[in-house]
């Protein structure tokens, strides 16, 4: 029900979605429309900027064959994975076979898309006002390492403290269902233009023993703030049934409120202070890490490596049980944390040498101090190992790429993956077309290099190849990440 309401709101103005909307939350609309893939693609694009080039999708007027619907669902699943959603284990048939399990998987995929779409924006780059939530004994890097859930709880508690409410949120899943925190929070974060329409907290809490009345008051205020998509009355009155599922809805609600209503959080950045941005390599690596279901969700990927725990999880993804017998510290003493980080990262260096990963000039201290070049090199090598099943060899890959170009009738011979001919002549699309029996439509290749790369990447996703490389990296001739895209075509068995 909640997901139907959210999708209806999120996609209500999209022309391509009109044949499917509004979804009726009381019947099987959501499950029936998923098989077309269009709503999934549109939902992803609404939450992840420029995630999918829509020229690669089959739209309403041309959906005639089951294969086209399958390609749409595959495009959605693979694109979601490459934008940080942990959906890599699901197949097209998991979403389309009309079984009870399939319905559960559809709900899980939609939840991951919504959650990751919200969480990816909860970072200091996009919301520098998060710096207001730093505790006295913390630095900015400590804040960057907090999970989105913890940041959202701090956001709530910051406003409760601001309005002198003697209550703290410590567990989103269980402590929001009585409506008390919502009753205090919503008037505190609402802009002046809305505050006059909200029920005051005193009125909502007047009949404190009547949970139904309180729930109705909270929902009315959420409705006024256009944030009522996820919750309904039973999420308060019947909170002990399906607690985990209802906890997700509360989490989504708080995340939506944070992204739209900063309340009393002020941007600490001065007018003349330069704005910091996440780099493309950081974005690619963060998407990969989050697609592996690493906990907690990564929002600042280089800083998140500093304690060695995320690296440990990544090595477990590469080679299960590879960290058995190694002692990792999981609880850190504020006065000794740098030493403890180095201890953990010393284990990571052993794993790197034993794997082995070809990383030069890496040491535990650099990882612990979040040396950007060192961290990104480690993540790039882990991505290469994962996507190529440890077969990555740039010389071999370059030879294979030239062979594919030759078979496709192209006389271009690449000497490196920094070669501008790759983007100028759309060579990634040429190789992809050769592998997929003409899946690339030349009509969508124009003079815009970034758009061409975006289209080719989306077609690769439609074919089941998890290409994490960004279109801008093709346009910039970023050899390391361009080669990663070709390596995915060369060695990764595409999803079906």
XYZ file of C-alpha atoms in Angstrom:
496
model
C 0.000 0.000 0.000
C 2.727 2.470 1.013
C 4.841 1.826 -2.067
C 1.823 2.315 -4.334
C 1.127 5.706 -2.781
C 4.760 6.748 -3.094
C 4.996 5.657 -6.734
C 1.731 7.442 -7.526
C 3.100 10.662 -6.050
C 6.594 10.330 -7.485
C 5.532 9.545 -11.058
C 2.184 11.319 -11.308
C 3.385 13.792 -13.949
C 5.269 11.294 -16.124
C 3.553 10.828 -19.477
C 4.954 7.329 -20.010
C 3.436 6.164 -16.722
C -0.115 7.305 -17.402
C -1.322 3.891 -18.641
C -0.313 2.367 -15.292
C -1.160 5.074 -12.759
C -2.615 5.560 -10.305
C -1.824 2.213 -8.738
C -4.620 0.912 -6.546
C -3.033 -0.080 -3.220
C -5.905 -2.455 -2.472
C -5.455 -4.776 -5.440
C -2.578 -6.305 -7.398
C -1.754 -3.330 -9.635
C 1.797 -3.079 -8.321
C 2.627 -6.698 -9.095
C 0.905 -6.710 -12.479
C 2.630 -3.568 -13.744
C 6.106 -4.569 -12.577
C 6.448 -7.049 -15.436
C 6.516 -4.160 -17.926
C 9.545 -2.643 -16.203
C 8.512 0.915 -17.022
C 7.501 1.924 -13.500
C 10.719 0.481 -12.084
C 12.815 2.401 -14.616
C 10.934 5.628 -13.984
C 11.147 5.193 -10.218
C 14.909 4.718 -10.440
C 15.302 7.805 -12.609
C 13.205 9.858 -10.205
C 15.475 8.960 -7.279
C 18.864 8.620 -9.003
C 19.768 11.461 -11.309
C 20.494 10.357 -14.896
C 20.653 6.708 -13.866
C 19.062 5.338 -17.038
C 19.046 6.723 -20.550
C 15.417 6.191 -21.466
C 16.227 5.650 -25.130
C 17.304 2.184 -24.015
C 13.871 1.256 -22.647
C 10.856 -0.095 -24.495
C 7.953 2.278 -23.959
C 4.220 1.685 -24.002
C 3.554 2.040 -27.694
C 6.143 -0.522 -28.704
C 5.757 -3.197 -26.014
C 4.488 -6.186 -27.915
C 6.756 -9.057 -27.001
C 7.639 -10.649 -23.662
C 11.310 -10.257 -24.571
C 10.915 -6.479 -24.574
C 9.301 -6.532 -21.143
C 12.116 -8.776 -19.938
C 14.696 -6.310 -21.235
C 12.975 -3.464 -19.394
C 13.016 -5.342 -16.093
C 16.636 -6.357 -16.671
C 17.528 -2.740 -17.437
C 15.889 -1.630 -14.197
C 17.532 -4.300 -12.045
C 21.037 -3.825 -13.422
C 20.815 -0.032 -13.336
C 19.608 -0.154 -9.745
C 22.576 -2.362 -8.870
C 25.016 0.008 -10.582
C 23.581 2.918 -8.620
C 24.156 1.271 -5.277
C 21.072 -0.875 -4.667
C 21.843 -4.385 -3.352
C 19.671 -6.211 -5.892
C 22.401 -8.117 -7.712
C 21.108 -11.525 -6.627
C 17.665 -11.096 -8.190
C 16.784 -12.230 -11.696
C 14.068 -11.142 -14.097
C 12.050 -14.286 -13.431
C 12.154 -13.507 -9.701
C 10.060 -10.423 -10.435
C 7.782 -11.789 -13.133
C 6.723 -15.356 -12.308
C 3.573 -14.312 -10.359
C 4.391 -16.454 -7.330
C 4.095 -15.429 -3.681
C 7.873 -15.310 -3.489
C 7.928 -13.064 -6.549
C 5.655 -10.574 -4.800
C 7.970 -10.481 -1.804
C 10.944 -9.886 -4.094
C 9.137 -7.078 -5.926
C 8.497 -5.347 -2.606
C 12.119 -5.866 -1.570
C 13.461 -4.425 -4.833
C 11.191 -1.383 -4.587
C 12.201 -0.865 -0.962
C 15.902 -1.007 -1.833
C 15.413 1.503 -4.653
C 13.540 3.904 -2.369
C 15.880 3.456 0.594
C 19.078 3.825 -1.422
C 17.591 6.718 -3.370
C 16.996 8.550 -0.098
C 20.167 7.448 1.689
C 22.514 8.445 -1.127
C 21.538 12.084 -0.567
C 22.188 12.038 3.172
C 25.777 13.235 2.943
C 27.764 16.341 3.737
C 28.304 17.182 0.066
C 24.604 17.704 -0.571
C 23.620 18.613 2.984
C 26.428 20.500 4.728
C 23.923 21.373 7.452
C 24.586 17.865 8.780
C 27.685 19.374 10.396
C 25.324 20.829 13.003
C 24.763 17.278 14.252
C 28.398 16.733 15.200
C 28.993 15.993 18.869
C 31.619 18.006 20.802
C 34.168 15.179 20.773
C 33.727 14.370 17.062
C 35.334 15.649 13.889
C 33.764 15.800 10.441
C 35.163 12.394 9.481
C 33.420 10.836 12.473
C 30.181 12.309 11.173
C 30.846 10.977 7.673
C 31.206 7.475 9.073
C 27.791 7.454 10.714
C 25.104 5.433 8.998
C 22.176 7.342 7.468
C 19.918 5.821 10.126
C 22.025 7.324 12.915
C 22.173 10.688 11.173
C 18.401 10.690 10.836
C 18.008 9.942 14.533
C 20.349 12.828 15.333
C 18.261 15.046 13.056
C 15.138 14.134 15.014
C 16.832 14.512 18.398
C 18.337 17.863 17.406
C 14.856 19.259 16.848
C 13.388 17.653 19.947
C 16.117 19.310 21.981
C 15.571 22.605 20.159
C 11.934 22.723 21.278
C 12.829 21.531 24.795
C 11.167 18.131 24.566
C 12.665 15.717 27.065
C 12.607 12.722 24.735
C 15.178 11.078 22.475
C 14.835 8.756 19.497
C 17.110 5.723 19.810
C 15.379 3.182 17.564
C 13.416 4.171 14.473
C 11.762 0.772 14.159
C 10.130 0.725 17.591
C 10.001 4.226 19.071
C 8.023 6.119 16.437
C 4.930 3.950 16.427
C 3.273 5.715 19.366
C 3.193 8.995 17.404
C 4.583 11.123 20.238
C 7.853 12.015 18.517
C 6.039 12.824 15.270
C 3.640 15.079 17.182
C 6.558 17.163 18.458
C 8.809 16.913 15.398
C 6.499 17.949 12.563
C 5.611 21.448 13.832
C 9.285 22.001 14.684
C 10.567 21.326 11.157
C 7.657 22.671 9.112
C 8.261 25.974 7.298
C 6.273 29.005 8.385
C 3.996 28.700 5.357
C 2.780 25.315 6.607
C 2.912 25.697 10.378
C -0.434 27.457 10.573
C -2.168 24.457 9.027
C -0.659 21.887 11.393
C -2.274 20.582 14.522
C -0.146 21.672 17.499
C 1.562 18.898 19.413
C -0.434 19.731 22.540
C -3.682 19.046 20.707
C -2.453 15.736 19.261
C -1.184 14.551 22.637
C -4.209 15.778 24.571
C -5.852 12.381 24.455
C -2.618 10.566 25.102
C -4.319 7.328 26.012
C -6.157 7.224 22.678
C -3.652 5.981 20.123
C -6.141 6.152 17.251
C -6.784 9.862 17.815
C -3.073 10.533 18.082
C -2.354 8.593 14.891
C -5.018 10.553 13.008
C -3.498 13.829 14.179
C 0.007 12.811 13.115
C -1.231 11.615 9.720
C -3.111 14.867 9.198
C 0.077 16.832 9.811
C 2.058 14.535 7.517
C -0.598 15.083 4.866
C -0.234 18.850 5.169
C 3.518 18.418 4.661
C 2.932 16.061 1.703
C 4.816 13.342 3.559
C 1.992 10.896 4.202
C 2.834 8.414 1.426
C 4.362 5.724 3.591
C 2.291 5.599 6.763
C -1.318 4.801 7.555
C -3.281 4.456 10.774
C -2.503 0.773 11.314
C 1.227 1.537 11.318
C 0.559 3.163 14.679
C -2.342 1.165 16.073
C -1.059 -2.262 15.004
C 2.655 -1.589 15.284
C 3.631 -4.920 16.830
C 2.541 -6.905 13.785
C 5.007 -6.829 10.888
C 7.285 -4.632 12.986
C 10.247 -4.792 10.607
C 8.136 -3.823 7.591
C 6.502 -0.971 9.489
C 9.927 0.109 10.712
C 10.972 0.524 7.098
C 8.033 2.833 6.499
C 8.947 4.984 9.490
C 12.546 5.104 8.262
C 11.415 6.206 4.795
C 9.183 8.871 6.336
C 11.962 10.341 8.479
C 14.360 10.271 5.509
C 11.796 12.063 3.348
C 11.266 14.674 6.055
C 15.001 15.274 6.390
C 15.486 15.707 2.645
C 12.605 18.153 2.367
C 12.437 19.891 5.740
C 15.833 20.708 7.289
C 14.026 22.680 9.968
C 16.459 24.424 12.287
C 19.566 22.922 10.676
C 21.501 25.781 9.112
C 24.068 25.529 6.350
C 27.410 26.277 8.051
C 29.133 27.111 4.775
C 30.000 30.766 4.275
C 28.985 32.485 1.060
C 32.541 32.705 -0.261
C 33.517 29.203 0.838
C 34.099 26.747 -2.039
C 31.561 23.970 -2.384
C 32.941 20.440 -2.129
C 31.654 17.705 -4.398
C 31.952 13.960 -4.552
C 34.323 12.998 -7.361
C 33.278 10.574 -10.086
C 35.665 7.825 -8.890
C 34.219 8.189 -5.384
C 30.690 7.937 -6.768
C 31.488 4.817 -8.802
C 33.204 3.129 -5.868
C 30.414 4.077 -3.475
C 27.818 2.630 -5.828
C 29.782 -0.599 -6.030
C 30.237 -0.860 -2.266
C 26.551 -0.276 -1.563
C 25.502 -2.733 -4.266
C 27.364 -5.403 -2.290
C 25.034 -4.820 0.692
C 27.894 -3.649 2.892
C 26.681 -2.379 6.262
C 26.415 0.400 7.160
C 25.362 2.144 3.954
C 28.315 4.122 2.606
C 27.878 7.837 1.978
C 31.545 8.964 2.001
C 33.375 5.970 0.641
C 37.018 6.937 1.247
C 36.411 7.959 4.849
C 34.336 4.826 5.397
C 37.440 2.729 4.687
C 39.422 4.177 7.563
C 38.499 1.652 10.267
C 39.145 -1.395 8.062
C 35.718 -2.923 8.669
C 34.235 -2.047 5.291
C 37.355 -3.404 3.575
C 36.959 -6.626 5.552
C 33.381 -7.020 4.292
C 34.504 -6.376 0.716
C 37.133 -9.103 0.931
C 34.453 -11.444 2.247
C 32.430 -10.619 -0.876
C 35.445 -11.374 -3.066
C 36.459 -14.529 -1.249
C 34.117 -15.849 1.466
C 35.799 -16.749 4.767
C 39.027 -15.032 3.721
C 39.100 -13.046 6.966
C 38.524 -15.982 9.307
C 41.078 -16.058 12.085
C 41.913 -12.377 11.734
C 41.212 -10.207 14.740
C 39.372 -7.007 13.868
C 38.468 -4.367 16.427
C 34.818 -3.356 16.119
C 34.397 -1.074 19.138
C 36.757 1.882 19.134
C 38.195 3.892 22.010
C 38.038 7.611 21.080
C 41.497 8.126 22.572
C 43.091 5.225 20.697
C 41.025 5.001 17.538
C 43.828 5.884 15.090
C 46.009 3.095 16.481
C 43.043 0.726 16.363
C 42.288 1.736 12.763
C 45.897 0.970 11.836
C 45.647 -2.433 13.533
C 42.586 -3.302 11.458
C 44.128 -1.986 8.262
C 47.279 -4.003 8.885
C 45.028 -7.031 8.447
C 43.696 -5.490 5.243
C 47.247 -5.126 3.914
C 47.786 -8.832 4.619
C 44.623 -9.624 2.668
C 45.768 -7.437 -0.236
C 49.139 -9.169 -0.384
C 47.607 -12.617 -0.042
C 44.861 -12.157 -2.608
C 46.946 -10.677 -4.349
C 45.822 -7.255 -5.557
C 48.380 -5.262 -7.585
C 48.373 -2.060 -5.527
C 51.599 -0.099 -5.168
C 52.466 2.264 -2.321
C 49.682 1.209 0.007
C 50.027 0.898 3.743
C 47.808 0.707 6.798
C 48.514 4.267 7.886
C 47.408 5.733 4.554
C 44.154 3.799 4.696
C 43.575 4.864 8.299
C 44.116 8.512 7.405
C 41.808 8.186 4.361
C 44.432 9.008 1.761
C 42.128 9.482 -1.229
C 44.421 8.080 -3.924
C 45.244 5.050 -1.803
C 41.599 4.358 -0.923
C 40.365 4.725 -4.494
C 43.127 2.457 -5.815
C 42.102 -0.230 -3.346
C 38.437 0.056 -4.271
C 39.213 0.031 -7.994
C 41.239 -3.171 -7.670
C 38.488 -4.797 -5.622
C 35.968 -3.846 -8.314
C 38.212 -5.283 -11.009
C 38.630 -8.526 -9.091
C 34.885 -8.809 -8.501
C 33.701 -7.971 -12.015
C 36.307 -10.072 -13.814
C 36.542 -13.011 -11.392
C 40.230 -12.139 -10.864
C 41.029 -12.282 -14.585
C 41.735 -8.591 -15.144
C 44.738 -8.027 -17.374
C 44.872 -4.751 -19.254
C 47.121 -6.025 -22.061
C 44.855 -9.003 -22.676
C 41.774 -6.772 -22.429
C 43.144 -4.309 -24.973
C 43.898 -7.141 -27.401
C 40.394 -8.570 -26.919
C 38.832 -5.143 -27.479
C 40.754 -4.627 -30.718
C 39.730 -8.108 -31.869
C 36.083 -7.256 -31.212
C 36.424 -4.003 -33.132
C 38.044 -5.835 -36.023
C 35.218 -8.387 -36.123
C 32.708 -5.543 -36.180
C 34.437 -4.070 -39.235
C 36.174 -1.182 -37.455
C 39.734 -0.497 -38.497
C 40.486 1.525 -35.372
C 43.212 -0.012 -33.231
C 43.370 1.176 -29.654
C 46.723 1.607 -27.962
C 45.275 2.308 -24.530
C 41.966 2.876 -22.815
C 42.752 6.587 -22.591
C 42.340 6.785 -26.361
C 39.854 9.519 -27.292
C 38.660 7.362 -30.203
C 36.663 5.311 -27.694
C 34.275 8.188 -27.077
C 34.670 9.935 -30.440
C 33.720 6.809 -32.406
C 31.414 5.225 -29.805
C 33.628 2.149 -29.637
C 32.105 0.864 -26.408
C 28.759 0.764 -28.216
C 30.406 -1.013 -31.154
C 31.840 -3.774 -28.958
C 28.597 -4.060 -27.017
C 26.610 -4.310 -30.238
C 28.845 -7.120 -31.417
C 28.285 -9.059 -28.189
C 24.524 -8.514 -28.006
C 23.519 -9.134 -31.622
C 22.652 -5.547 -32.450
C 21.030 -4.345 -29.236
C 22.428 -0.831 -29.745
C 20.247 1.370 -31.957
C 22.426 3.788 -33.945
C 19.534 6.251 -34.184
C 20.181 7.244 -30.587
C 23.879 7.989 -31.124
C 24.316 11.720 -31.674
C 27.060 14.318 -31.505
C 26.677 14.544 -27.719
C 29.435 12.346 -26.316
C 28.109 12.104 -22.766
C 24.622 11.170 -23.985
C 26.086 8.550 -26.300
C 28.034 7.016 -23.433
C 24.962 7.118 -21.190
C 22.905 5.351 -23.843
C 25.569 2.675 -24.396
C 25.868 2.065 -20.643
C 22.090 1.702 -20.343
C 22.059 -0.781 -23.221
C 24.784 -2.727 -21.412
C 22.529 -2.751 -18.356
C 19.658 -3.953 -20.525
C 21.879 -6.820 -21.629
C 22.639 -7.674 -17.995
C 26.175 -6.265 -17.730
C 26.726 -4.293 -14.483
C 28.761 -1.414 -15.900
C 29.522 0.927 -12.997
C 31.525 3.414 -15.077
C 29.850 6.809 -15.482
C 29.246 8.464 -18.886
C 31.375 11.443 -17.852
C 34.336 9.113 -17.349
C 34.040 7.953 -20.943
C 33.906 11.569 -22.099
C 36.972 12.419 -19.998
C 38.869 9.368 -21.344
C 39.455 8.099 -17.813
C 41.406 4.990 -18.740
C 41.077 3.092 -15.460
C 37.292 3.270 -15.437
C 36.843 2.952 -19.204
C 38.856 -0.267 -19.061
C 36.624 -1.407 -16.189
C 33.589 -1.057 -18.464
C 35.219 -3.100 -21.234
C 36.408 -5.646 -18.666
C 32.807 -6.131 -17.537
C 31.858 -7.020 -21.109
C 34.882 -9.290 -21.426
C 34.653 -11.319 -18.234
C 31.353 -10.809 -16.428
C 28.606 -13.350 -17.107
C 25.547 -11.158 -17.760
C 22.509 -11.397 -15.520
C 19.518 -13.190 -16.984
